[in-house]
JSON list of C-alpha atoms in Angstrom, two decimals:
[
{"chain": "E", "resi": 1, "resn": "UNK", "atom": "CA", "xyz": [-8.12, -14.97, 41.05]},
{"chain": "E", "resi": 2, "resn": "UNK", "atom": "CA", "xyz": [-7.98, -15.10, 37.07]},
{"chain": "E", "resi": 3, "resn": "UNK", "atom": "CA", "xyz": [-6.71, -11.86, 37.02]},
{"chain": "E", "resi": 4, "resn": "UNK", "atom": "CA", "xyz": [-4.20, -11.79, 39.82]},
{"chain": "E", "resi": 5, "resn": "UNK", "atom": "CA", "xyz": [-2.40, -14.88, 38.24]},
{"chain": "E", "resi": 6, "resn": "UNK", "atom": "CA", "xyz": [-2.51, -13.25, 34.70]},
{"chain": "E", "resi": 7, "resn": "UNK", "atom": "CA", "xyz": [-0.95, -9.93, 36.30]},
{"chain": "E", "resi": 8, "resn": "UNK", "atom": "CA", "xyz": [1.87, -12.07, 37.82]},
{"chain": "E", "resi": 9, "resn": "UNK", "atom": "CA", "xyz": [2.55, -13.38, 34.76]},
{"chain": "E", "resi": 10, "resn": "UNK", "atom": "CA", "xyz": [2.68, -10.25, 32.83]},
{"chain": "E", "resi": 11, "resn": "UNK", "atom": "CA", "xyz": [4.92, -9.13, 35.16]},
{"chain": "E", "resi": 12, "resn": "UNK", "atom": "CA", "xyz": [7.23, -11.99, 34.66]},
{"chain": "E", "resi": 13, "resn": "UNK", "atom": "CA", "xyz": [6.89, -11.20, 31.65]},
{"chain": "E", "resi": 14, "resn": "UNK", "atom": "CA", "xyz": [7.97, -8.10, 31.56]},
{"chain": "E", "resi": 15, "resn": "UNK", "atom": "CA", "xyz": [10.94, -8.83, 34.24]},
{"chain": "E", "resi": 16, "resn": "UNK", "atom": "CA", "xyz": [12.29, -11.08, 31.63]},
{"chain": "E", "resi": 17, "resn": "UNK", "atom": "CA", "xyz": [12.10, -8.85, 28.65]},
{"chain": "E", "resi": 18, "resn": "UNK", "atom": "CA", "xyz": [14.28, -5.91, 30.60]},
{"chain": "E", "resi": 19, "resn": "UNK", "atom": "CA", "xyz": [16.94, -8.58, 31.47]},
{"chain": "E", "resi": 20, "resn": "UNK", "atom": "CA", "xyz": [17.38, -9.54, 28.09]},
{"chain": "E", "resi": 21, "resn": "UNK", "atom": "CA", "xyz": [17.45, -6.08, 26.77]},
{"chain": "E", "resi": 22, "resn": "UNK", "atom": "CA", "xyz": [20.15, -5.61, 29.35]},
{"chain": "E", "resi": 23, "resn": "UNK", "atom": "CA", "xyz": [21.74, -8.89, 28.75]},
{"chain": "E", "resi": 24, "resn": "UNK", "atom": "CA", "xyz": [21.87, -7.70, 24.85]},
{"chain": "E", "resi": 25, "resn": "UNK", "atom": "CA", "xyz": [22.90, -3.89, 25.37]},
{"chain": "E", "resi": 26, "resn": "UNK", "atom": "CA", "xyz": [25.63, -5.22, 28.10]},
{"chain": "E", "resi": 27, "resn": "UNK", "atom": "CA", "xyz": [26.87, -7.71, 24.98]},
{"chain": "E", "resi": 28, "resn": "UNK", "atom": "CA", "xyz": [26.77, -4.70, 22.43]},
{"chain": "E", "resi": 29, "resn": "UNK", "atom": "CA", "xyz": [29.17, -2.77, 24.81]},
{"chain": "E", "resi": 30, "resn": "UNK", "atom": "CA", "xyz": [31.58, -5.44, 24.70]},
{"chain": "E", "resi": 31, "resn": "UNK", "atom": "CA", "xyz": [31.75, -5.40, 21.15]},
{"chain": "E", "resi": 32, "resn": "UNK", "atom": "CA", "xyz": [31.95, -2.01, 21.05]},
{"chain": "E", "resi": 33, "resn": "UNK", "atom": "CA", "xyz": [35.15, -1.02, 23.64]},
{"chain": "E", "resi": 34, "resn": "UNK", "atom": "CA", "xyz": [36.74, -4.68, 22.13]},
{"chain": "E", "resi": 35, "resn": "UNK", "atom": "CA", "xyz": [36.46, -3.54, 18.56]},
{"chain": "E", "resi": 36, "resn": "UNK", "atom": "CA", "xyz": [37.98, 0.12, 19.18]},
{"chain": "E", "resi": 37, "resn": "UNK", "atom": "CA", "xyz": [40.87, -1.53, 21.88]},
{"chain": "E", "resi": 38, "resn": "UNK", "atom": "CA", "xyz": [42.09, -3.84, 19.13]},
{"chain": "E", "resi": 39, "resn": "UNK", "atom": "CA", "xyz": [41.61, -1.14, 16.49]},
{"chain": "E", "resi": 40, "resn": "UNK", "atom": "CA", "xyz": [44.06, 1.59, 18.61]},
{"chain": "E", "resi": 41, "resn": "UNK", "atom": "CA", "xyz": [46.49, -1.03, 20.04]},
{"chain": "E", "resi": 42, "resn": "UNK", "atom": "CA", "xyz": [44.95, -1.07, 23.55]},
{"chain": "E", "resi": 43, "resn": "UNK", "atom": "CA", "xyz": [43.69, -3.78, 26.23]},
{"chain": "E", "resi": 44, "resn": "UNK", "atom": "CA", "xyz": [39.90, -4.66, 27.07]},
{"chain": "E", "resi": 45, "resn": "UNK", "atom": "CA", "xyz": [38.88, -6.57, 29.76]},
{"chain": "E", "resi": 46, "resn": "UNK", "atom": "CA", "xyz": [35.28, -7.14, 30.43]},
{"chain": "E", "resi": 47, "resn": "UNK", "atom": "CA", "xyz": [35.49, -7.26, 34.34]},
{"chain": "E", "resi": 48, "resn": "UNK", "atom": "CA", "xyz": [38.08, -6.96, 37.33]},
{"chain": "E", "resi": 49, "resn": "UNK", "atom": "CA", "xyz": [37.74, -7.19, 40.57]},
{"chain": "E", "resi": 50, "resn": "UNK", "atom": "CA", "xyz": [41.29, -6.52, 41.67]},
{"chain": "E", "resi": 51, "resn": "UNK", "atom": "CA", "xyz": [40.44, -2.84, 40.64]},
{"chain": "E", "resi": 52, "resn": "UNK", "atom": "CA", "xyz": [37.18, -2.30, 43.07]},
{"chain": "E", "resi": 53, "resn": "UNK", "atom": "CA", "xyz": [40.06, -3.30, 45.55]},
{"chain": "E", "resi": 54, "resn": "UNK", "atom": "CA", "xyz": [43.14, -1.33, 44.75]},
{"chain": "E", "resi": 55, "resn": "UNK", "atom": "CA", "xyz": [42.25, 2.21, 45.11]},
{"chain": "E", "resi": 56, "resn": "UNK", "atom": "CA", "xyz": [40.16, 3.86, 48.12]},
{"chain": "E", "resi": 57, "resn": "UNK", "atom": "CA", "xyz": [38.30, 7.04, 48.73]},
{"chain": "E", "resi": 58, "resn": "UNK", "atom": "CA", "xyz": [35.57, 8.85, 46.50]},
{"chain": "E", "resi": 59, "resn": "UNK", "atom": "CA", "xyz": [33.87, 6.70, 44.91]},
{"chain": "E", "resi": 60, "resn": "UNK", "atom": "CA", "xyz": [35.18, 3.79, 45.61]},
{"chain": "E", "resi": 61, "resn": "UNK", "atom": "CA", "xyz": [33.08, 1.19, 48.06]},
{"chain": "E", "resi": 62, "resn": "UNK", "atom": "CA", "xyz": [32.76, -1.55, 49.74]},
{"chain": "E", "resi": 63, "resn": "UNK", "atom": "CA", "xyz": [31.06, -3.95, 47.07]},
{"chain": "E", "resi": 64, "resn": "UNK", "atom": "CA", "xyz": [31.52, -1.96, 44.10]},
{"chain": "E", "resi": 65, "resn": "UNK", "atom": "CA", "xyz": [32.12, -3.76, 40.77]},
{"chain": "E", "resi": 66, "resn": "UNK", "atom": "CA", "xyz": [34.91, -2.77, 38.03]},
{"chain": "E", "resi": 67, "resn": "UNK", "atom": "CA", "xyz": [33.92, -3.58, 34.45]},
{"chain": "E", "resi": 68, "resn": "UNK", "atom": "CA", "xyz": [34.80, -2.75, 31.35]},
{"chain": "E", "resi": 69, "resn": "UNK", "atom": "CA", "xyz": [38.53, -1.82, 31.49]},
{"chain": "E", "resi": 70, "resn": "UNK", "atom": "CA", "xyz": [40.23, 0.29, 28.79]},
{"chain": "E", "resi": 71, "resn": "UNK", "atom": "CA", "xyz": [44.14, -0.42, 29.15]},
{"chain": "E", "resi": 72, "resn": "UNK", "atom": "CA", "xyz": [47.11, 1.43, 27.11]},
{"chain": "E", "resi": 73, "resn": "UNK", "atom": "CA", "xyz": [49.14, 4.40, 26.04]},
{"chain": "E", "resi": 74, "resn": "UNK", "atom": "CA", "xyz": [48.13, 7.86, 25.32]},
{"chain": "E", "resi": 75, "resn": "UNK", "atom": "CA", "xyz": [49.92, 11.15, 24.65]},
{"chain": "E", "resi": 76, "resn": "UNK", "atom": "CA", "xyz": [52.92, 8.73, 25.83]},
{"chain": "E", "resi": 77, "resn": "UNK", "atom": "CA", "xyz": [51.43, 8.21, 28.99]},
{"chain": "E", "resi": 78, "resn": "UNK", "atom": "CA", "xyz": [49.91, 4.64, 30.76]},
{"chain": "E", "resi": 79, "resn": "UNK", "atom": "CA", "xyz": [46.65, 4.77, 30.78]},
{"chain": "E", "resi": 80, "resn": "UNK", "atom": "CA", "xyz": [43.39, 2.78, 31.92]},
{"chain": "E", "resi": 81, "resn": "UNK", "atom": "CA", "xyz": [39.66, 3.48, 32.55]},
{"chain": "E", "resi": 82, "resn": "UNK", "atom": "CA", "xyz": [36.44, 1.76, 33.73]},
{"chain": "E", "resi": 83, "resn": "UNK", "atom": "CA", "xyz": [33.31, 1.56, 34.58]},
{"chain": "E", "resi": 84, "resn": "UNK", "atom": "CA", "xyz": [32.65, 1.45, 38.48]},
{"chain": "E", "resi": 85, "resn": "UNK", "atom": "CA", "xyz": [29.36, 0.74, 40.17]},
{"chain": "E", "resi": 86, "resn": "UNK", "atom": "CA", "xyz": [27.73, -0.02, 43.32]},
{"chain": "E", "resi": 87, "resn": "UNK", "atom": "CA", "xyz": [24.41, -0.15, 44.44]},
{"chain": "E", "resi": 88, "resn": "UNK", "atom": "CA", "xyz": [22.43, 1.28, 47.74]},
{"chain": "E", "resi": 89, "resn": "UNK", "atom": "CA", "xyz": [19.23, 0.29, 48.83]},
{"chain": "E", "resi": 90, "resn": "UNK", "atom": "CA", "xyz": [16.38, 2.43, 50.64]},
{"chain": "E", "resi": 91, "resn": "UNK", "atom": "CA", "xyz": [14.08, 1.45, 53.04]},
{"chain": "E", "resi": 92, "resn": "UNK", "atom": "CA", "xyz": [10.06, 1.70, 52.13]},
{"chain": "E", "resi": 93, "resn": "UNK", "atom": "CA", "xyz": [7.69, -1.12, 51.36]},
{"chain": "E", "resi": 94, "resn": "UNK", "atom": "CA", "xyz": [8.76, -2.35, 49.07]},
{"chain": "E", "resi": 95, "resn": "UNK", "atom": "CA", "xyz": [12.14, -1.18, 49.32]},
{"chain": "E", "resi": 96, "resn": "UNK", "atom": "CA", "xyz": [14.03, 0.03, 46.30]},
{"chain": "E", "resi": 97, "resn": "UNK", "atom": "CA", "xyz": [17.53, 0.38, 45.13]},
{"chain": "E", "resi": 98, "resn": "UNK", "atom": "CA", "xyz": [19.67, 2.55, 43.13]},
{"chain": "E", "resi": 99, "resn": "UNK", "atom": "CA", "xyz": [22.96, 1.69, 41.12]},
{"chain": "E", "resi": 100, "resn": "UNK", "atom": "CA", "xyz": [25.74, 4.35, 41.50]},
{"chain": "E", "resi": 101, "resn": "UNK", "atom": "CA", "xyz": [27.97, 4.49, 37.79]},
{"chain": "E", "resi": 102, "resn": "UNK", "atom": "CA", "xyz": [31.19, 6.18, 37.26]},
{"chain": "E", "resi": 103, "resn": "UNK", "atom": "CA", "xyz": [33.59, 6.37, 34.58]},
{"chain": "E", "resi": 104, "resn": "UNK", "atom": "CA", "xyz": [37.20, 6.32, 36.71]},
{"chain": "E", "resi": 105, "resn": "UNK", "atom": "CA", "xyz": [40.75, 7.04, 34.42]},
{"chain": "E", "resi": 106, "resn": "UNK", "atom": "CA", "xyz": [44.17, 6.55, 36.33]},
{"chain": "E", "resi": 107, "resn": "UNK", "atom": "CA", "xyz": [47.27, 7.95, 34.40]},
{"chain": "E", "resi": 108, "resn": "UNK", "atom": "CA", "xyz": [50.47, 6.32, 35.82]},
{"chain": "E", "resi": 109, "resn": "UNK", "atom": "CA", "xyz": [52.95, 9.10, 37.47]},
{"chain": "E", "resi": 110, "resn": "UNK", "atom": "CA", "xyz": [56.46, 8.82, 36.95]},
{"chain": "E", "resi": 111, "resn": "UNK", "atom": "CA", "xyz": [57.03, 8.48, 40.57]},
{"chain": "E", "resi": 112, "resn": "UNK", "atom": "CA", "xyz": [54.19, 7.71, 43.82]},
{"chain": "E", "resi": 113, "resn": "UNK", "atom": "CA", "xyz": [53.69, 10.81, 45.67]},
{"chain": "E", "resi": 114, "resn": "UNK", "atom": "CA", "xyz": [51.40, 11.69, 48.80]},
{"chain": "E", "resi": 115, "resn": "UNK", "atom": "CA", "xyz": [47.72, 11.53, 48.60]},
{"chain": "E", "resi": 116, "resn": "UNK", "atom": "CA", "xyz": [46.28, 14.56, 47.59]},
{"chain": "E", "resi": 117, "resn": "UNK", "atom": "CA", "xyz": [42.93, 15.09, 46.74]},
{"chain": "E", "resi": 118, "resn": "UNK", "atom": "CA", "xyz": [41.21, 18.02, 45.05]},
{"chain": "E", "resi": 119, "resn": "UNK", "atom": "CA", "xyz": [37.34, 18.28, 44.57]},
{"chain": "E", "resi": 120, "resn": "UNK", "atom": "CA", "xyz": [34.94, 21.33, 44.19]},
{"chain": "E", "resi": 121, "resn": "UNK", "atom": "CA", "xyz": [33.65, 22.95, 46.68]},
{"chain": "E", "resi": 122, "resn": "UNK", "atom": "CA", "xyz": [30.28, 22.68, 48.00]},
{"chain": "E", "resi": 123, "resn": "UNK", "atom": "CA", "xyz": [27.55, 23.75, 50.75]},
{"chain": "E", "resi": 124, "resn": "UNK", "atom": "CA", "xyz": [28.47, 20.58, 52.74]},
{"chain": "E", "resi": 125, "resn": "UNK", "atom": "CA", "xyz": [32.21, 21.91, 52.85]},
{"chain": "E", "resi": 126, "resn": "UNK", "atom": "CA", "xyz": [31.31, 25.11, 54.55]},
{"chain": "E", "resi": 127, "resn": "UNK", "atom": "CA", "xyz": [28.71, 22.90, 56.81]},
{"chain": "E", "resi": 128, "resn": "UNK", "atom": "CA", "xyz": [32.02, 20.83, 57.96]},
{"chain": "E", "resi": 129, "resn": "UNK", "atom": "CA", "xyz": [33.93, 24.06, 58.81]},
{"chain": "E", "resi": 130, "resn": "UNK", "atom": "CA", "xyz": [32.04, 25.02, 61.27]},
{"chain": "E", "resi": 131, "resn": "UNK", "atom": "CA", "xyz": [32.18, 21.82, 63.09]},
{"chain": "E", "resi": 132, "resn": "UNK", "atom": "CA", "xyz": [35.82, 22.04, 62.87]},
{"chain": "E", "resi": 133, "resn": "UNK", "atom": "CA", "xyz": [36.27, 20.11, 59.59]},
{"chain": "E", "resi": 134, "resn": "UNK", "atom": "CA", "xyz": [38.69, 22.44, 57.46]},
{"chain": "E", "resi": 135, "resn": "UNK", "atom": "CA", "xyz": [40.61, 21.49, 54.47]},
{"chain": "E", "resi": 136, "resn": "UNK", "atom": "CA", "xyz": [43.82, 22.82, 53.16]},
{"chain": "E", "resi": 137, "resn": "UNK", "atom": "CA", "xyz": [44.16, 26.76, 52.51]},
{"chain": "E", "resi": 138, "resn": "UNK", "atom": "CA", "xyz": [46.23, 27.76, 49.88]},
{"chain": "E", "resi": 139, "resn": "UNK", "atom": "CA", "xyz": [47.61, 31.55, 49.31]},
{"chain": "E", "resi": 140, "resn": "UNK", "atom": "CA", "xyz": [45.11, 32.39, 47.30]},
{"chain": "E", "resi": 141, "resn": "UNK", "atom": "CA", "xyz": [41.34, 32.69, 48.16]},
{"chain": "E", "resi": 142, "resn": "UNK", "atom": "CA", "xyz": [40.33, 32.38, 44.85]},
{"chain": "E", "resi": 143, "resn": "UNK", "atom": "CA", "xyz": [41.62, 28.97, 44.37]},
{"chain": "E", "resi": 144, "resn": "UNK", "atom": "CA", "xyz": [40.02, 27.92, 48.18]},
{"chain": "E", "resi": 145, "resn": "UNK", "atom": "CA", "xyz": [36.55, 29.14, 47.70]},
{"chain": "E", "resi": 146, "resn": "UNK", "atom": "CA", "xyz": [36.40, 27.29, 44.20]},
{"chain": "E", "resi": 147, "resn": "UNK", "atom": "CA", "xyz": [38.38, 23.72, 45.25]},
{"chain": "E", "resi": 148, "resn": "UNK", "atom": "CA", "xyz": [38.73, 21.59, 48.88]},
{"chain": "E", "resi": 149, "resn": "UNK", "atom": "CA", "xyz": [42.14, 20.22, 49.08]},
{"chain": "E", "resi": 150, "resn": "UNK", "atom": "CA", "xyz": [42.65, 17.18, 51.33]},
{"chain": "E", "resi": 151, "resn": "UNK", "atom": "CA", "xyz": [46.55, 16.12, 51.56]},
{"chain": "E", "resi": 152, "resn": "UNK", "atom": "CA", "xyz": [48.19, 13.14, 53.36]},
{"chain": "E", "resi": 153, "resn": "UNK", "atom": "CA", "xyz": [51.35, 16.00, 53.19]},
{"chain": "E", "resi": 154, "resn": "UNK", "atom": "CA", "xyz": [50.75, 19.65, 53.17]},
{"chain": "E", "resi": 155, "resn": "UNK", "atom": "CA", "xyz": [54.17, 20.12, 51.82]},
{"chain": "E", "resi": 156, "resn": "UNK", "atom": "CA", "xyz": [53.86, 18.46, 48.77]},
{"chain": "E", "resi": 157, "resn": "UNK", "atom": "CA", "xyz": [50.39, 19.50, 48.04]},
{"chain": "E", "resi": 158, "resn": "UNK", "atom": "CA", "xyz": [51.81, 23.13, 48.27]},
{"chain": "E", "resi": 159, "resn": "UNK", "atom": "CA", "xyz": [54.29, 22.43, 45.74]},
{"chain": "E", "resi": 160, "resn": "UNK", "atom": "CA", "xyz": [52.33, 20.62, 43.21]},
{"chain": "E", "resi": 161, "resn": "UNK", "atom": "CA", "xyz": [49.63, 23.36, 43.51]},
{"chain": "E", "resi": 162, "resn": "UNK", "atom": "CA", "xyz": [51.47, 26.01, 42.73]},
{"chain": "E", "resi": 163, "resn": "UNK", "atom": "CA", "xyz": [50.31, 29.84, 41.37]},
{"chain": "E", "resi": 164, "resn": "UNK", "atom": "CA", "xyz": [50.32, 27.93, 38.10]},
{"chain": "E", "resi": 165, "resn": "UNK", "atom": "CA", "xyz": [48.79, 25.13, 38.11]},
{"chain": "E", "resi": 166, "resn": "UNK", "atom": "CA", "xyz": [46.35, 27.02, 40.23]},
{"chain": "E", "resi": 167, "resn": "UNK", "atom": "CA", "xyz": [45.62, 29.77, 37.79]},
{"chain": "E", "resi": 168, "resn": "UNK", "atom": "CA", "xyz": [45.44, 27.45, 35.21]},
{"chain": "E", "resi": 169, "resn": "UNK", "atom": "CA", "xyz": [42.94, 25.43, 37.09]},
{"chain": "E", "resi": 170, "resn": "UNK", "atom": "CA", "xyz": [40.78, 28.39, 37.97]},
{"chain": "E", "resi": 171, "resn": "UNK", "atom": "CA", "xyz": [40.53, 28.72, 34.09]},
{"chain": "E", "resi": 172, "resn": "UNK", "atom": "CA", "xyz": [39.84, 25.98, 32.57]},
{"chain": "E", "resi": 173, "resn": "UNK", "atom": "CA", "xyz": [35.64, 24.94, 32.65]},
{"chain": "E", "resi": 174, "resn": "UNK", "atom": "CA", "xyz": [36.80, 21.41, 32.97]},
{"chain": "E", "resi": 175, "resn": "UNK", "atom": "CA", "xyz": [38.84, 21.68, 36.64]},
{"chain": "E", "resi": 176, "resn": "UNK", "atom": "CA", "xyz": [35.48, 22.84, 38.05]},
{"chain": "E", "resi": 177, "resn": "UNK", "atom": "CA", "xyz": [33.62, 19.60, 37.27]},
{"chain": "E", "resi": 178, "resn": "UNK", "atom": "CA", "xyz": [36.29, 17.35, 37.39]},
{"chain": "E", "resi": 179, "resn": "UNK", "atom": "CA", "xyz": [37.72, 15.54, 41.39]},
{"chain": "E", "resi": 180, "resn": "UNK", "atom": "CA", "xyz": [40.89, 13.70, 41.07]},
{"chain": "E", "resi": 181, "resn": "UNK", "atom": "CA", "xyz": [43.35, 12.61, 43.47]},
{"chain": "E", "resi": 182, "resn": "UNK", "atom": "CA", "xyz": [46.99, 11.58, 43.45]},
{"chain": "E", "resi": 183, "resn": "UNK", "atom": "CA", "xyz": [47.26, 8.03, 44.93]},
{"chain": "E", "resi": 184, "resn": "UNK", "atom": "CA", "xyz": [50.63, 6.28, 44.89]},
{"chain": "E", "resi": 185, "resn": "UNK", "atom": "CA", "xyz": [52.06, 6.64, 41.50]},
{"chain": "E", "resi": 186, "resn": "UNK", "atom": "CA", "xyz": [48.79, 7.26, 39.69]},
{"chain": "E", "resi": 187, "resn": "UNK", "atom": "CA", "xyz": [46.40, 10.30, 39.09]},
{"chain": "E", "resi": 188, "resn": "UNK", "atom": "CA", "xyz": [42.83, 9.44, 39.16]},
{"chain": "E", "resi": 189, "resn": "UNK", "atom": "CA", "xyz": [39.63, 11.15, 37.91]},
{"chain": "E", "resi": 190, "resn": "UNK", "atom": "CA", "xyz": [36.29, 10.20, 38.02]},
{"chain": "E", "resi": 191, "resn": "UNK", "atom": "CA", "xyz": [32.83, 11.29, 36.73]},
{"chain": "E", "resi": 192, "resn": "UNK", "atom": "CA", "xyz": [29.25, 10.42, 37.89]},
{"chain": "E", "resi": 193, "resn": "UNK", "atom": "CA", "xyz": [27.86, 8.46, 34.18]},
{"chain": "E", "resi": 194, "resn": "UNK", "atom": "CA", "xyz": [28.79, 5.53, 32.41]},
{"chain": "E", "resi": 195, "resn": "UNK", "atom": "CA", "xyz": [31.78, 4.79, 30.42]},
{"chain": "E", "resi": 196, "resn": "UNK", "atom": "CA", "xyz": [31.67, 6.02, 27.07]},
{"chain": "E", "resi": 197, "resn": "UNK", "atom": "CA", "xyz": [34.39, 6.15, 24.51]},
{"chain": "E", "resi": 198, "resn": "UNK", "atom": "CA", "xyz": [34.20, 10.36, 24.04]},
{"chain": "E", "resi": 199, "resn": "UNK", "atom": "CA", "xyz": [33.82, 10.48, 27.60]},
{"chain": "E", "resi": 200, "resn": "UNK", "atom": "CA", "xyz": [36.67, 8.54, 28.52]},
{"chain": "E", "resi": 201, "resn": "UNK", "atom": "CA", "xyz": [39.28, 10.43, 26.28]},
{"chain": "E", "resi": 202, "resn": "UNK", "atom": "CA", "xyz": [37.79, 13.99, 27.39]},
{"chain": "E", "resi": 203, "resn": "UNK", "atom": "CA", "xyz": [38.72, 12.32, 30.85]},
{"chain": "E", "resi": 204, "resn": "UNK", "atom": "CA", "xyz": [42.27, 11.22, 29.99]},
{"chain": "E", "resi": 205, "resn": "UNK", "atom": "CA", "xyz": [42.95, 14.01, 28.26]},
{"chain": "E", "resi": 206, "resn": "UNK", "atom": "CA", "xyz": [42.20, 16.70, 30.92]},
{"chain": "E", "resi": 207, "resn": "UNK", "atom": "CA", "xyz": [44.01, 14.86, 33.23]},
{"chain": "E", "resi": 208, "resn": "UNK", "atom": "CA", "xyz": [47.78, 14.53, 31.06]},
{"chain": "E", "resi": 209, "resn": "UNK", "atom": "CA", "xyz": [46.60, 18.59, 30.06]},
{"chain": "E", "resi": 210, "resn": "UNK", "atom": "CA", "xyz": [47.22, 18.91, 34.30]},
{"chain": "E", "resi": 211, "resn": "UNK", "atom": "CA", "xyz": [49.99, 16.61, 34.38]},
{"chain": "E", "resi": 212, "resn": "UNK", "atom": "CA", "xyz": [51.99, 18.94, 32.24]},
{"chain": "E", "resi": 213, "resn": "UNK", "atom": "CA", "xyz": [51.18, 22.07, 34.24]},
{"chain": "E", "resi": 214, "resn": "UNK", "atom": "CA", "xyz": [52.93, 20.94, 37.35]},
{"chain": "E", "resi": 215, "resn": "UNK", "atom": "CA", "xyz": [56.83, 21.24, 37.66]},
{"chain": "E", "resi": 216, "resn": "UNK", "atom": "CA", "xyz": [58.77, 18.54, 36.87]},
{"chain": "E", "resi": 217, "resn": "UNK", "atom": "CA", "xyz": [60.92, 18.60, 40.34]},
{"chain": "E", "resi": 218, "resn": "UNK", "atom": "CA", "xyz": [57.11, 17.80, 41.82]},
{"chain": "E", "resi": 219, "resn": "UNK", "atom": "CA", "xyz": [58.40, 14.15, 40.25]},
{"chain": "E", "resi": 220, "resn": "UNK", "atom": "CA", "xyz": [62.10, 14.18, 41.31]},
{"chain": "E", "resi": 221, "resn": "UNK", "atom": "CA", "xyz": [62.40, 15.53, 44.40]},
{"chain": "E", "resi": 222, "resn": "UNK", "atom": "CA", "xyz": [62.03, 13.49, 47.70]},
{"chain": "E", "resi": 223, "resn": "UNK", "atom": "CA", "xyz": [59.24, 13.40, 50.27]},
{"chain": "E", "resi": 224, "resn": "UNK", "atom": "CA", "xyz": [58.52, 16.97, 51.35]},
{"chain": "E", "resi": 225, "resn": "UNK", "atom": "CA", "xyz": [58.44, 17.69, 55.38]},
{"chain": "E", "resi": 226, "resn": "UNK", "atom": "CA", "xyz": [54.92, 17.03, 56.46]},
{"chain": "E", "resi": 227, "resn": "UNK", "atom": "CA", "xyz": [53.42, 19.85, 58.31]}
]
């Protein structure tokens, strides 16, 4: 009996400890993306929950959480990142849980535009296809076997995916590791880990390095004919 209470409290103990050491690391990263916001003229905001509302699809969830928000310019663009989590559970006895982290940047178009959605390809993909589930094809079979498009407008996505952005796409390391989706007037990108500050401007920065490969009439035309 002795020992089963002195267990409990050891591991009371110990439950204690790792929530302070969280509590304390959580703290330091305030600090930290407050200190270098103030230093480079941007905006920090420890937690919003507007965000975990205001976009949808991949990897966005019912329940996630938005903190730590980066706000302000960059390579003359608007720009904001954060931290988004969520957390799924698994049955078993006891039952355990997991907590999902990804750093998401949105760089404010000039203009909102149809959803369009470009991720890598994968084994799932070709799983889907033969239950019907296709994506997009573009002319060149390169471009398909290494991306899966999915467009709200299969005109538009045409034009903003043209043979150059394409080819440009196809060779640069970072387009093969890196989703992102036009939604509204803003460009999103997300990767699975934690917000850092090298990892967020590697982020931003591919994304205003694809910006500038589309044409500009991809801003100032009108809607293109859906298909």
């Amino acid at each position: 009996m002795e020992y089963t209470v002195a267990l409990i409290a050891l591991v009371a103990v110990g439950v204690v400890v790792v929530l302070a050491m969280q509590a304390s690391r959580e703290r330091q990263r305030r600090e930290e993306y407050a200190q270098w916001a103030s230093q480079y003229d941007w905006e920090y905001t420890p937690e919003r929950s507007d965000l975990a509302r205001q976009f949808s699809g991949t990897p966005f969830v019912r329940g996630g959480k938005v903190r730590h928000v980066l706000s302000g310019t960059h390579r003359d663009r608007e720009v904001l990142a954060f931290e988004y989590s969520y957390t799924t559970s698994t049955g078993g006895n006891p039952p355990s849980s997991t907590t999902h982290f990804y750093l998401v940047a949105a760089v404010r178009l000039p203009r909102a535009r149809p959803t369009l959605e470009v991720t890598q390809e994968h084994l799932g993909h070709s799983i889907m296809r033969v239950f019907g589930v296709d994506d997009l094809q573009l002319d060149n079979g390169e471009f398909n076997q290494a991306f899966r498009i999915s467009a709200d407008d299969d005109g538009f996505a045409r034009h903003a995916l043209d043979h150059d952005v394409m080819r440009w796409m196809l060779n640069d390391p970072r387009a093969m590791e890196t989703p992102f989706r036009i939604e509204g007037d803003t460009l999103l990108a997300w990767k699975a880990t934690r917000l850092t500050i090298p990892e967020m401007q590697a982020l931003i920065d591919y994304q205003i390095d694809l910006l500038e490969q589309f044409s500009q009439d991809v801003w100032n035309d009108g809607p293109s004919p859906r298909r």
